[in-house]
Coordinates of C-alpha atoms and ligand atoms in Angstrom, one line a residue:
M8 CA -18.7 -7.2 19.7
T9 CA -21.7 -5.0 19.4
P10 CA -21.0 -1.0 18.7
A11 CA -23.1 1.4 20.5
P12 CA -25.1 3.9 17.6
S13 CA -23.3 7.4 17.9
S14 CA -24.2 10.2 16.3
V15 CA -23.2 11.4 12.8
P16 CA -23.4 14.6 10.7
P17 CA -26.3 14.8 8.7
S18 CA -25.3 15.9 5.4
A19 CA -26.3 19.6 3.8
P20 CA -28.7 18.0 0.5
S21 CA -27.1 16.5 -1.9
P22 CA -26.2 17.2 -5.3
D23 CA -27.9 13.9 -7.0
H24 CA -29.7 13.1 -4.2
E25 CA -33.0 15.6 -4.8
S26 CA -36.6 14.8 -2.4
T27 CA -38.5 13.0 -5.6
A28 CA -36.1 11.4 -7.1
A29 CA -36.1 7.3 -6.6
P30 CA -34.0 5.8 -3.7
V31 CA -30.8 6.1 -5.1
E32 CA -28.7 2.1 -5.1
P33 CA -26.2 2.8 -2.6
H34 CA -22.6 2.8 -4.8
R35 CA -20.3 5.2 -2.7
V36 CA -17.6 3.5 -0.6
L37 CA -15.3 5.0 2.0
V38 CA -11.8 3.9 2.2
L39 CA -9.9 4.2 5.2
N40 CA -5.9 3.8 6.3
S41 CA -5.6 3.7 9.9
G42 CA -1.9 4.6 11.0
S43 CA -0.8 4.5 14.7
S44 CA -0.9 8.4 14.6
S45 CA -3.1 8.9 11.6
V46 CA -6.4 8.2 9.0
K47 CA -6.3 8.6 5.1
Y48 CA -10.0 8.7 3.7
Q49 CA -11.0 9.0 0.3
L50 CA -14.7 8.8 -0.5
L51 CA -15.4 6.8 -3.8
D52 CA -18.6 6.8 -6.4
M53 CA -18.1 3.4 -7.9
R54 CA -20.3 3.8 -10.7
D55 CA -17.9 5.8 -12.6
R56 CA -14.9 5.6 -10.0
S57 CA -14.6 9.1 -9.8
R58 CA -13.4 10.4 -6.7
L59 CA -15.6 13.0 -4.5
A60 CA -13.0 13.4 -1.3
S61 CA -9.8 12.5 0.2
G62 CA -8.4 13.7 3.5
L63 CA -5.5 13.1 5.9
V64 CA -5.4 13.1 9.7
E65 CA -2.2 13.7 11.2
R66 CA -0.3 13.7 14.9
I67 CA -3.4 12.1 16.3
G68 CA -2.9 12.5 19.6
E69 CA -0.5 15.4 19.8
E70 CA -1.7 19.2 20.5
T71 CA -0.4 19.6 17.0
S72 CA -2.7 17.3 15.6
R73 CA -4.6 18.5 11.4
L74 CA -6.6 17.3 9.4
V75 CA -6.6 18.8 5.7
H76 CA -9.5 17.6 3.7
T77 CA -10.0 18.3 -0.2
P78 CA -13.1 17.9 -1.7
L79 CA -13.1 16.7 -5.4
T80 CA -16.7 17.1 -6.7
G81 CA -17.7 19.5 -9.8
G82 CA -13.7 20.5 -10.5
G83 CA -13.0 21.0 -6.4
A84 CA -12.1 23.0 -4.3
E85 CA -9.4 24.4 -2.5
P86 CA -8.1 21.7 0.8
R87 CA -9.8 22.7 4.1
E88 CA -7.7 23.3 7.1
R89 CA -8.5 21.9 10.9
T90 CA -5.6 22.5 13.4
G91 CA -5.5 21.8 17.2
R92 CA -5.4 18.4 19.1
I93 CA -7.7 15.7 17.7
A94 CA -7.7 13.5 20.4
D95 CA -7.8 9.5 19.6
H96 CA -8.8 8.4 16.5
D97 CA -12.8 8.7 17.7
E98 CA -12.3 11.9 17.3
A99 CA -10.6 11.8 14.0
L100 CA -12.8 10.0 11.5
K101 CA -16.0 12.5 13.1
A102 CA -14.1 15.4 12.2
A103 CA -13.7 13.4 9.0
A104 CA -17.4 12.9 8.8
E105 CA -18.5 16.8 9.8
E106 CA -16.3 17.9 6.8
L107 CA -17.4 15.3 4.1
A108 CA -21.5 16.6 5.6
A109 CA -19.8 20.0 4.6
D110 CA -19.8 19.0 1.2
G111 CA -23.2 17.2 0.8
L112 CA -21.2 13.5 1.0
G113 CA -22.2 12.7 4.9
L114 CA -21.9 9.4 6.0
D115 CA -25.4 9.2 7.1
S116 CA -26.2 9.1 2.8
P117 CA -28.2 5.9 2.1
E118 CA -25.6 6.4 -0.8
L119 CA -23.0 4.6 1.1
A120 CA -22.4 1.3 0.5
A121 CA -19.8 -0.3 2.8
I122 CA -16.6 1.3 4.1
G123 CA -12.9 -0.7 2.7
H124 CA -10.0 -0.6 5.8
R125 CA -6.7 -1.4 4.3
V126 CA -5.6 -3.9 7.1
V127 CA -2.4 -4.4 7.2
H128 CA -1.4 -8.1 8.3
G129 CA -3.8 -10.7 7.1
G130 CA -1.9 -14.3 8.3
L131 CA -2.5 -17.1 6.1
R132 CA -6.2 -17.2 7.1
F133 CA -7.1 -13.9 4.7
S134 CA -6.3 -14.6 1.1
A135 CA -9.6 -12.2 -0.3
P136 CA -11.0 -8.9 1.2
T137 CA -13.3 -11.2 4.1
V138 CA -16.7 -8.8 5.6
I139 CA -15.4 -7.3 9.5
T140 CA -17.4 -9.6 11.6
D141 CA -16.3 -9.5 15.9
E142 CA -14.8 -13.1 14.3
V143 CA -12.9 -11.9 11.8
L144 CA -12.3 -9.0 14.0
K145 CA -10.7 -11.2 16.2
E146 CA -8.9 -13.1 14.2
I147 CA -6.7 -9.7 12.9
E148 CA -6.2 -9.1 16.9
R149 CA -4.7 -12.3 17.0
L150 CA -2.2 -10.9 14.4
V151 CA -0.8 -8.4 16.3
P152 CA 1.7 -10.2 17.7
V153 CA 3.4 -10.6 14.1
A154 CA 2.0 -6.9 12.9
P155 CA 2.4 -4.7 16.4
L156 CA 3.2 -1.4 14.8
H157 CA 0.1 -2.2 12.3
N158 CA -3.1 -4.2 12.9
P159 CA -3.3 -2.8 16.3
A160 CA -3.7 0.5 15.0
N161 CA -6.6 -1.1 11.6
I162 CA -8.5 -2.4 14.7
T163 CA -9.1 0.5 16.3
G164 CA -10.4 2.3 13.2
I165 CA -12.1 -0.2 12.3
R166 CA -14.0 -0.7 15.4
T167 CA -14.1 3.7 15.2
A168 CA -16.1 2.9 12.1
Q169 CA -18.3 0.7 13.5
A170 CA -19.3 2.9 15.9
L171 CA -20.2 5.0 13.3
R172 CA -22.1 3.2 11.0
P173 CA -22.5 0.1 12.7
D174 CA -25.9 -1.0 10.1
L175 CA -23.1 -0.6 7.6
P176 CA -21.2 -3.4 5.8
Q177 CA -17.0 -3.0 6.6
V178 CA -14.7 -4.9 4.4
A179 CA -11.6 -5.9 5.5
V180 CA -9.1 -5.7 2.5
F181 CA -5.4 -7.1 3.0
D182 CA -2.1 -6.2 2.6
T183 CA -0.8 -9.9 2.7
A184 CA -3.7 -11.5 0.8
F185 CA -1.9 -11.2 -2.9
H186 CA 0.9 -13.0 -1.3
T187 CA -0.8 -16.0 0.1
T188 CA -0.5 -17.8 -3.2
M189 CA 3.9 -17.2 -2.7
P190 CA 4.5 -21.0 -3.0
E191 CA 5.9 -22.9 0.2
A192 CA 9.6 -22.7 -0.9
A193 CA 9.0 -19.2 -1.1
A194 CA 7.1 -18.2 1.4
R195 CA 9.4 -20.6 4.0
Y196 CA 12.3 -19.8 5.9
A197 CA 15.0 -22.5 6.2
I198 CA 14.8 -22.7 10.4
D199 CA 13.7 -25.5 12.8
V200 CA 9.6 -25.5 11.5
E201 CA 8.4 -26.7 14.1
T202 CA 10.2 -23.2 16.0
A203 CA 8.6 -21.3 12.5
D204 CA 5.0 -23.1 13.1
A205 CA 4.6 -22.0 16.8
H206 CA 5.2 -18.5 15.9
R207 CA 4.2 -18.3 12.5
I208 CA 7.1 -17.2 11.0
R209 CA 7.3 -17.0 7.6
R210 CA 7.3 -14.5 4.4
Y211 CA 3.9 -13.1 4.6
G212 CA 5.0 -10.0 1.8
F213 CA 3.3 -7.3 1.8
H214 CA 2.0 -4.0 -0.5
G215 CA 0.2 -6.7 -2.0
T216 CA -2.9 -4.8 -2.8
S217 CA -0.1 -2.6 -5.0
H218 CA 1.4 -5.0 -6.6
A219 CA -2.2 -6.5 -7.7
Y220 CA -3.5 -3.6 -9.0
V221 CA -0.3 -2.7 -10.9
S222 CA 0.6 -6.1 -12.0
R223 CA -3.0 -6.1 -13.2
K224 CA -2.5 -3.0 -15.3
T225 CA 0.6 -3.7 -16.7
A226 CA -2.0 -6.4 -18.8
E227 CA -3.8 -4.1 -19.5
L228 CA -1.3 -2.0 -21.2
L229 CA 0.2 -4.7 -23.0
G230 CA -3.2 -5.4 -24.3
K231 CA -3.2 -8.9 -22.8
T232 CA -5.7 -10.4 -19.3
P233 CA -3.7 -10.9 -16.2
E234 CA -3.2 -15.0 -16.9
E235 CA -1.4 -14.2 -20.0
V236 CA 2.0 -12.6 -18.3
N237 CA 5.0 -13.1 -16.3
V238 CA 5.5 -9.5 -14.4
I239 CA 7.9 -8.1 -11.9
V240 CA 6.3 -5.5 -10.3
L241 CA 8.8 -3.0 -8.1
H242 CA 6.8 -0.5 -6.0
L243 CA 8.9 2.0 -4.3
G244 CA 7.7 4.4 -2.7
N245 CA 9.5 5.0 1.2
G246 CA 8.6 1.8 2.0
A247 CA 9.6 -0.7 -1.0
S248 CA 9.3 -3.9 -2.3
A249 CA 9.6 -6.7 -5.3
S250 CA 7.4 -9.4 -6.8
A251 CA 7.6 -11.8 -9.1
V252 CA 3.8 -12.6 -11.0
A253 CA 3.1 -15.2 -12.5
G254 CA -0.4 -15.1 -14.8
G255 CA -2.2 -13.1 -12.0
R256 CA -0.6 -15.2 -9.2
C257 CA 2.7 -13.3 -6.8
V258 CA 4.7 -16.5 -7.4
E259 CA 7.6 -14.8 -4.7
T260 CA 8.3 -11.1 -3.0
S261 CA 10.5 -8.7 -1.3
M262 CA 9.2 -8.6 2.4
G263 CA 8.9 -11.1 4.2
L264 CA 7.4 -11.7 8.2
T265 CA 7.6 -8.1 8.6
P266 CA 7.7 -5.1 6.0
L267 CA 11.8 -5.7 7.1
E268 CA 13.4 -7.4 4.9
G269 CA 13.9 -7.3 0.9
L270 CA 15.2 -4.0 -0.9
V271 CA 17.0 -0.7 0.2
M272 CA 14.3 1.5 1.5
G273 CA 13.6 5.1 3.2
T274 CA 14.3 4.0 6.4
R275 CA 15.0 0.4 6.8
S276 CA 17.4 -2.1 6.1
G277 CA 15.9 -4.6 3.9
D278 CA 18.2 -7.7 3.9
I279 CA 20.8 -8.3 6.6
D280 CA 22.2 -11.1 7.7
P281 CA 20.5 -12.3 10.8
A282 CA 23.8 -12.3 13.2
V283 CA 24.0 -8.7 12.8
T284 CA 21.3 -8.5 15.3
F285 CA 23.0 -10.7 17.8
H286 CA 26.4 -8.9 17.2
L287 CA 24.7 -5.9 18.4
K288 CA 22.9 -7.1 21.0
R289 CA 26.4 -8.9 22.2
V290 CA 29.4 -6.1 21.1
A291 CA 27.3 -2.7 21.0
G292 CA 24.3 -4.2 23.8
M293 CA 22.0 -2.8 22.4
S294 CA 18.4 -4.0 23.2
A295 CA 15.6 -6.1 21.0
D296 CA 13.8 -2.5 20.6
E297 CA 17.0 -0.7 20.5
I298 CA 18.1 -2.8 16.8
D299 CA 14.2 -2.6 15.8
V300 CA 14.1 0.8 15.8
L301 CA 17.5 0.7 14.0
L302 CA 17.0 -1.2 11.2
N303 CA 13.2 0.4 10.9
K304 CA 14.1 3.9 11.4
K305 CA 17.4 4.6 10.4
S306 CA 18.5 2.9 8.5
G307 CA 18.1 2.3 4.1
L308 CA 18.9 6.1 2.7
V309 CA 18.4 7.7 5.1
G310 CA 21.2 5.7 7.5
L311 CA 23.3 5.9 4.7
C312 CA 23.1 9.3 3.9
G313 CA 20.6 11.0 6.5
D314 CA 18.2 12.1 3.7
N315 CA 15.3 9.3 2.2
D316 CA 13.4 11.3 0.0
M317 CA 15.1 10.9 -3.2
R318 CA 14.2 14.0 -4.7
V319 CA 16.6 15.5 -2.0
I320 CA 19.7 12.7 -2.9
R321 CA 19.7 13.7 -6.3
R322 CA 20.2 17.0 -5.8
R323 CA 22.9 16.6 -3.4
I324 CA 24.4 13.9 -6.4
D325 CA 24.0 16.7 -8.4
E326 CA 26.4 18.7 -6.1
G327 CA 28.3 16.1 -6.0
D328 CA 27.9 14.6 -2.9
E329 CA 29.8 11.5 -2.6
Q330 CA 27.7 10.3 0.7
A331 CA 24.5 10.6 -1.4
S332 CA 26.3 8.9 -4.5
L333 CA 26.7 5.5 -2.2
A334 CA 23.8 5.4 -0.6
F335 CA 22.4 5.8 -4.5
D336 CA 24.7 2.4 -5.8
I337 CA 23.5 0.8 -2.9
Y338 CA 20.0 1.0 -3.5
I339 CA 20.3 0.4 -7.3
H340 CA 22.7 -2.7 -6.7
R341 CA 20.1 -4.7 -4.4
L342 CA 17.1 -3.7 -6.9
K343 CA 19.4 -5.1 -9.4
K344 CA 20.0 -8.3 -7.8
Y345 CA 16.4 -8.8 -7.0
I346 CA 15.3 -7.7 -10.9
G347 CA 17.6 -11.2 -12.0
A348 CA 16.6 -12.6 -9.0
Y349 CA 12.9 -12.2 -10.5
T350 CA 13.6 -13.2 -13.9
A351 CA 15.3 -16.7 -12.6
V352 CA 12.4 -17.0 -10.4
L353 CA 9.7 -16.8 -13.7
G354 CA 11.3 -18.1 -16.3
R355 CA 10.1 -15.9 -19.4
V356 CA 9.9 -12.1 -18.1
D357 CA 7.1 -9.9 -20.0
A358 CA 7.4 -6.8 -17.7
V359 CA 9.2 -4.9 -15.1
A360 CA 7.0 -2.3 -13.8
F361 CA 7.9 0.7 -12.0
T362 CA 6.0 2.0 -9.0
A363 CA 5.1 4.4 -5.8
G364 CA 6.4 7.7 -5.2
V365 CA 10.2 6.9 -6.4
G366 CA 9.1 4.2 -9.0
E367 CA 6.9 6.7 -10.5
N368 CA 8.8 9.6 -10.5
A369 CA 12.5 8.9 -10.5
A370 CA 13.7 8.6 -14.0
P371 CA 17.3 8.2 -12.5
V372 CA 16.6 5.6 -10.7
R373 CA 14.5 3.8 -13.3
E374 CA 17.7 4.2 -15.7
A375 CA 20.6 3.5 -13.3
A376 CA 18.1 0.2 -12.2
I377 CA 17.6 -1.8 -15.7
A378 CA 21.7 -0.2 -16.9
G379 CA 23.1 -3.6 -17.9
L380 CA 20.5 -5.6 -18.4
E381 CA 20.4 -6.2 -22.0
E382 CA 21.2 -9.6 -21.5
L383 CA 17.8 -10.3 -19.5
G384 CA 16.3 -8.2 -22.7
M385 CA 15.5 -5.4 -20.6
A386 CA 16.5 -1.8 -21.6
V387 CA 15.1 1.6 -21.0
D388 CA 14.8 4.2 -23.7
A389 CA 16.0 7.9 -22.4
S390 CA 13.8 9.6 -24.3
L391 CA 10.7 8.0 -23.2
N392 CA 11.9 8.0 -19.5
S393 CA 11.9 11.3 -19.4
V394 CA 8.2 12.0 -19.9
R395 CA 5.9 12.6 -16.7
S396 CA 2.9 11.3 -16.9
P397 CA 0.0 10.3 -14.7
Q398 CA -0.9 7.8 -17.4
P399 CA 0.7 3.9 -17.5
R400 CA 3.8 4.2 -19.5
L401 CA 5.9 1.8 -21.5
I402 CA 9.6 3.3 -21.4
S403 CA 11.1 0.4 -23.0
P404 CA 12.4 1.0 -26.3
E405 CA 10.6 -1.6 -29.2
Y406 CA 13.2 -3.8 -30.1
A407 CA 13.6 -4.9 -26.2
R408 CA 12.2 -8.3 -24.9
V409 CA 10.7 -6.9 -22.2
A410 CA 8.9 -4.5 -21.6
V411 CA 9.7 -1.3 -18.7
A412 CA 6.6 0.5 -17.8
V413 CA 5.7 3.4 -15.3
V414 CA 2.4 2.0 -13.7
P415 CA 0.6 4.0 -11.4
T416 CA -0.4 2.5 -7.9
D417 CA -4.0 3.3 -6.8
E418 CA -4.1 1.1 -3.6
E419 CA -7.1 3.5 -2.4
L420 CA -8.7 2.6 -6.1
E421 CA -8.3 -0.6 -5.6
I422 CA -9.1 -0.9 -2.5
A423 CA -12.8 0.3 -3.0
E424 CA -13.3 -2.2 -6.2
Q425 CA -12.9 -5.6 -4.1
T426 CA -14.9 -3.7 -1.3
F427 CA -17.9 -3.1 -3.8
A428 CA -17.2 -6.7 -5.4
L429 CA -18.1 -8.1 -2.4
V430 CA -20.6 -5.8 -1.2
S431 CA -22.6 -5.9 -4.8
R432 CA -21.7 -10.0 -5.3
G433 CA -25.1 -11.7 -6.3
N434 CA -26.0 -8.8 -8.1
A435 CA -26.0 -9.7 -11.3
D436 CA -25.2 -6.0 -13.4
S437 CA -22.1 -5.5 -10.9
P438 CA -19.9 -3.0 -12.7
V439 CA -16.9 -3.8 -10.8
H440 CA -14.8 -6.8 -10.8
S441 CA -13.0 -8.3 -8.1
D442 CA -9.1 -10.5 -8.4
N443 CA -9.8 -12.5 -5.4
Ligands
ADP524 P1 4.6 6.4 1.5 O1 3.7 5.7 0.4 O2 5.8 4.4 1.3 O3 4.9 6.9 2.4 P2 5.3 6.7 -1.6 O4 4.7 6.1 -2.4 O5 3.9 8.5 -1.4 O6 5.9 6.7 0.2 O7 6.6 7.7 -2.2 C1 6.9 8.6 -1.4 C2 8.8 8.7 -1.7 O8 8.7 8.9 -3.1 C3 8.9 10.4 -1.4 O9 9.9 9.6 0.3 C4 10.3 10.1 -2.4 O10 11.8 9.7 -1.7 C5 9.3 9.7 -3.7 N1 9.4 10.7 -4.8 C6 8.1 11.9 -4.3 N2 7.9 12.1 -5.1 C7 9.4 11.9 -5.9 C8 10.2 13.1 -7.4 N3 9.5 13.8 -8.0 N4 10.7 12.5 -7.6 C9 11.8 11.6 -7.2 N5 11.2 10.8 -5.9 C10 10.3 11.2 -5.6

C-alpha cells in the first residue's frame, strides 16, 4: 500500500531552525501509541533526549472527544485542550499535528527523523524494532487473531501516520519483542502441540519495552552492566506483569498469549483455573465474549472491591473497609508468589525493581510484597521506601543481599531510543544505543 500524500500543517518558525543556518541532521522522533479510541503522542529531541511536547486524544469517534496537548519546550507552557467530536484516528493525528505546528514543531519539519509506533503484538517474528514496510504491516495484520483488541488500533495509527508523512521512516516497537528470548520451557503451555502450533498458542508476554528499559536502568543503578545482573521486574500499573531477566535477557514473564495471565491487575483476573471458563459457560450460561469481558474488564481489583485505583483502595483500607483490605491481600499474595517463583527460575537474584503507576507510587504495596522474604535476601527500609522521587532509587537496607529498587519506567523514551537507533544505524556517530 502506498499512502496518498496529504498535507500536514506547516510549522511556525522553529527556534533552532534559522533560515541562514546549515541544514540540521534529523534528530526528532515522534512516538505514537494508538489505542482503539485514543492516541497518545510524544515528540522527543534525541540529541539530549528531551521532551518537546506530549499529548493525548481520547474518546475518538464520540461526541465528547478531547485533545490535551502539552508543550514542553522552554520551560513548558499550560496544556491546551480541544473538545468536541474527533471522528477517527486520521482526524486525531491531524489535530495533534496542528498543535505541534503551533509550537513550531510541525510534522513537516526536516528535523523529524522518524515516527516510532508502539505495537502490542509482534508474535515470534519480531524480536527487535522494525522499519515498517507493506510486508511488515501485513504480518502485524496476520497477528490480529492473537491480539484482537490491540493490533487493529496500532495498524490504524501506522496507516494514518504513513499518510501524513509518506516519506518518513516509520518504526514498529513491539511489546512482545523483549520476551522472545524466553526458553521454550517457559514459553510453551502444556497442551497438545499440534493444536498449539496450528493456532500460535504460546506465552508471548507484554510490557516488554518497559521490562527492557527498567531492567537496564536497574543494572545502571547498581553500577553494573545488564549482562552482570539478574533482575525481577514488577511492572505494576493498571495492567501488571512480572519478568525474570537474566544477564539482560528475559527468561520468564507473567503475561501469556494475551495480557490476561499472571498478576492480579486493575480489572483483569490474572491467573485462574481455565476450567472456570467452562464452568461459567455450562453453569452460568455465559458466552465466550461475556466471559472475556468478565475476566478482562470486571475482575482483578475492580471485581474484588469495586475500585481499581490503588490510592482509593488504600484510603478505604485506612477507613476500615474489609472488602478493600481483602482485595489488597489477594493482590499482594499473587505478587509474592511470583517473586518467589522468579527467584527459583533465576537461581540468583541481584535486584527486584518496582515500576509503573502502582510500583512507583504505592509504598504500602512495595512494603507488603517484600515483607517476610528475608530468607530470600529481600527487605525494605521503611524510611527509604517512603521517599517520593522521580529518580531510580534503592529502598532496601544495606545489609540485604538483594537490592530492592524503585525504577520509574519510560516506555516513550525507550520507543524513541530504539526507533532513532534503527534509523541512524550506519552512522558511527550515533549518540544512542539499542538493546535489540
Ligand atoms: P497503565 O499505563 O497500565 O494505565 P499506570 O502505570 O499509569 O497504568 O498506573 C495507573 C495506576 O497507578 C492507577 O490505576 C493507580 O492504581 C496507580 N497509582 C497512580 N498513582 C498512585 C499513587 N500516588 N499511589 C498509589 N497508586 C497510584
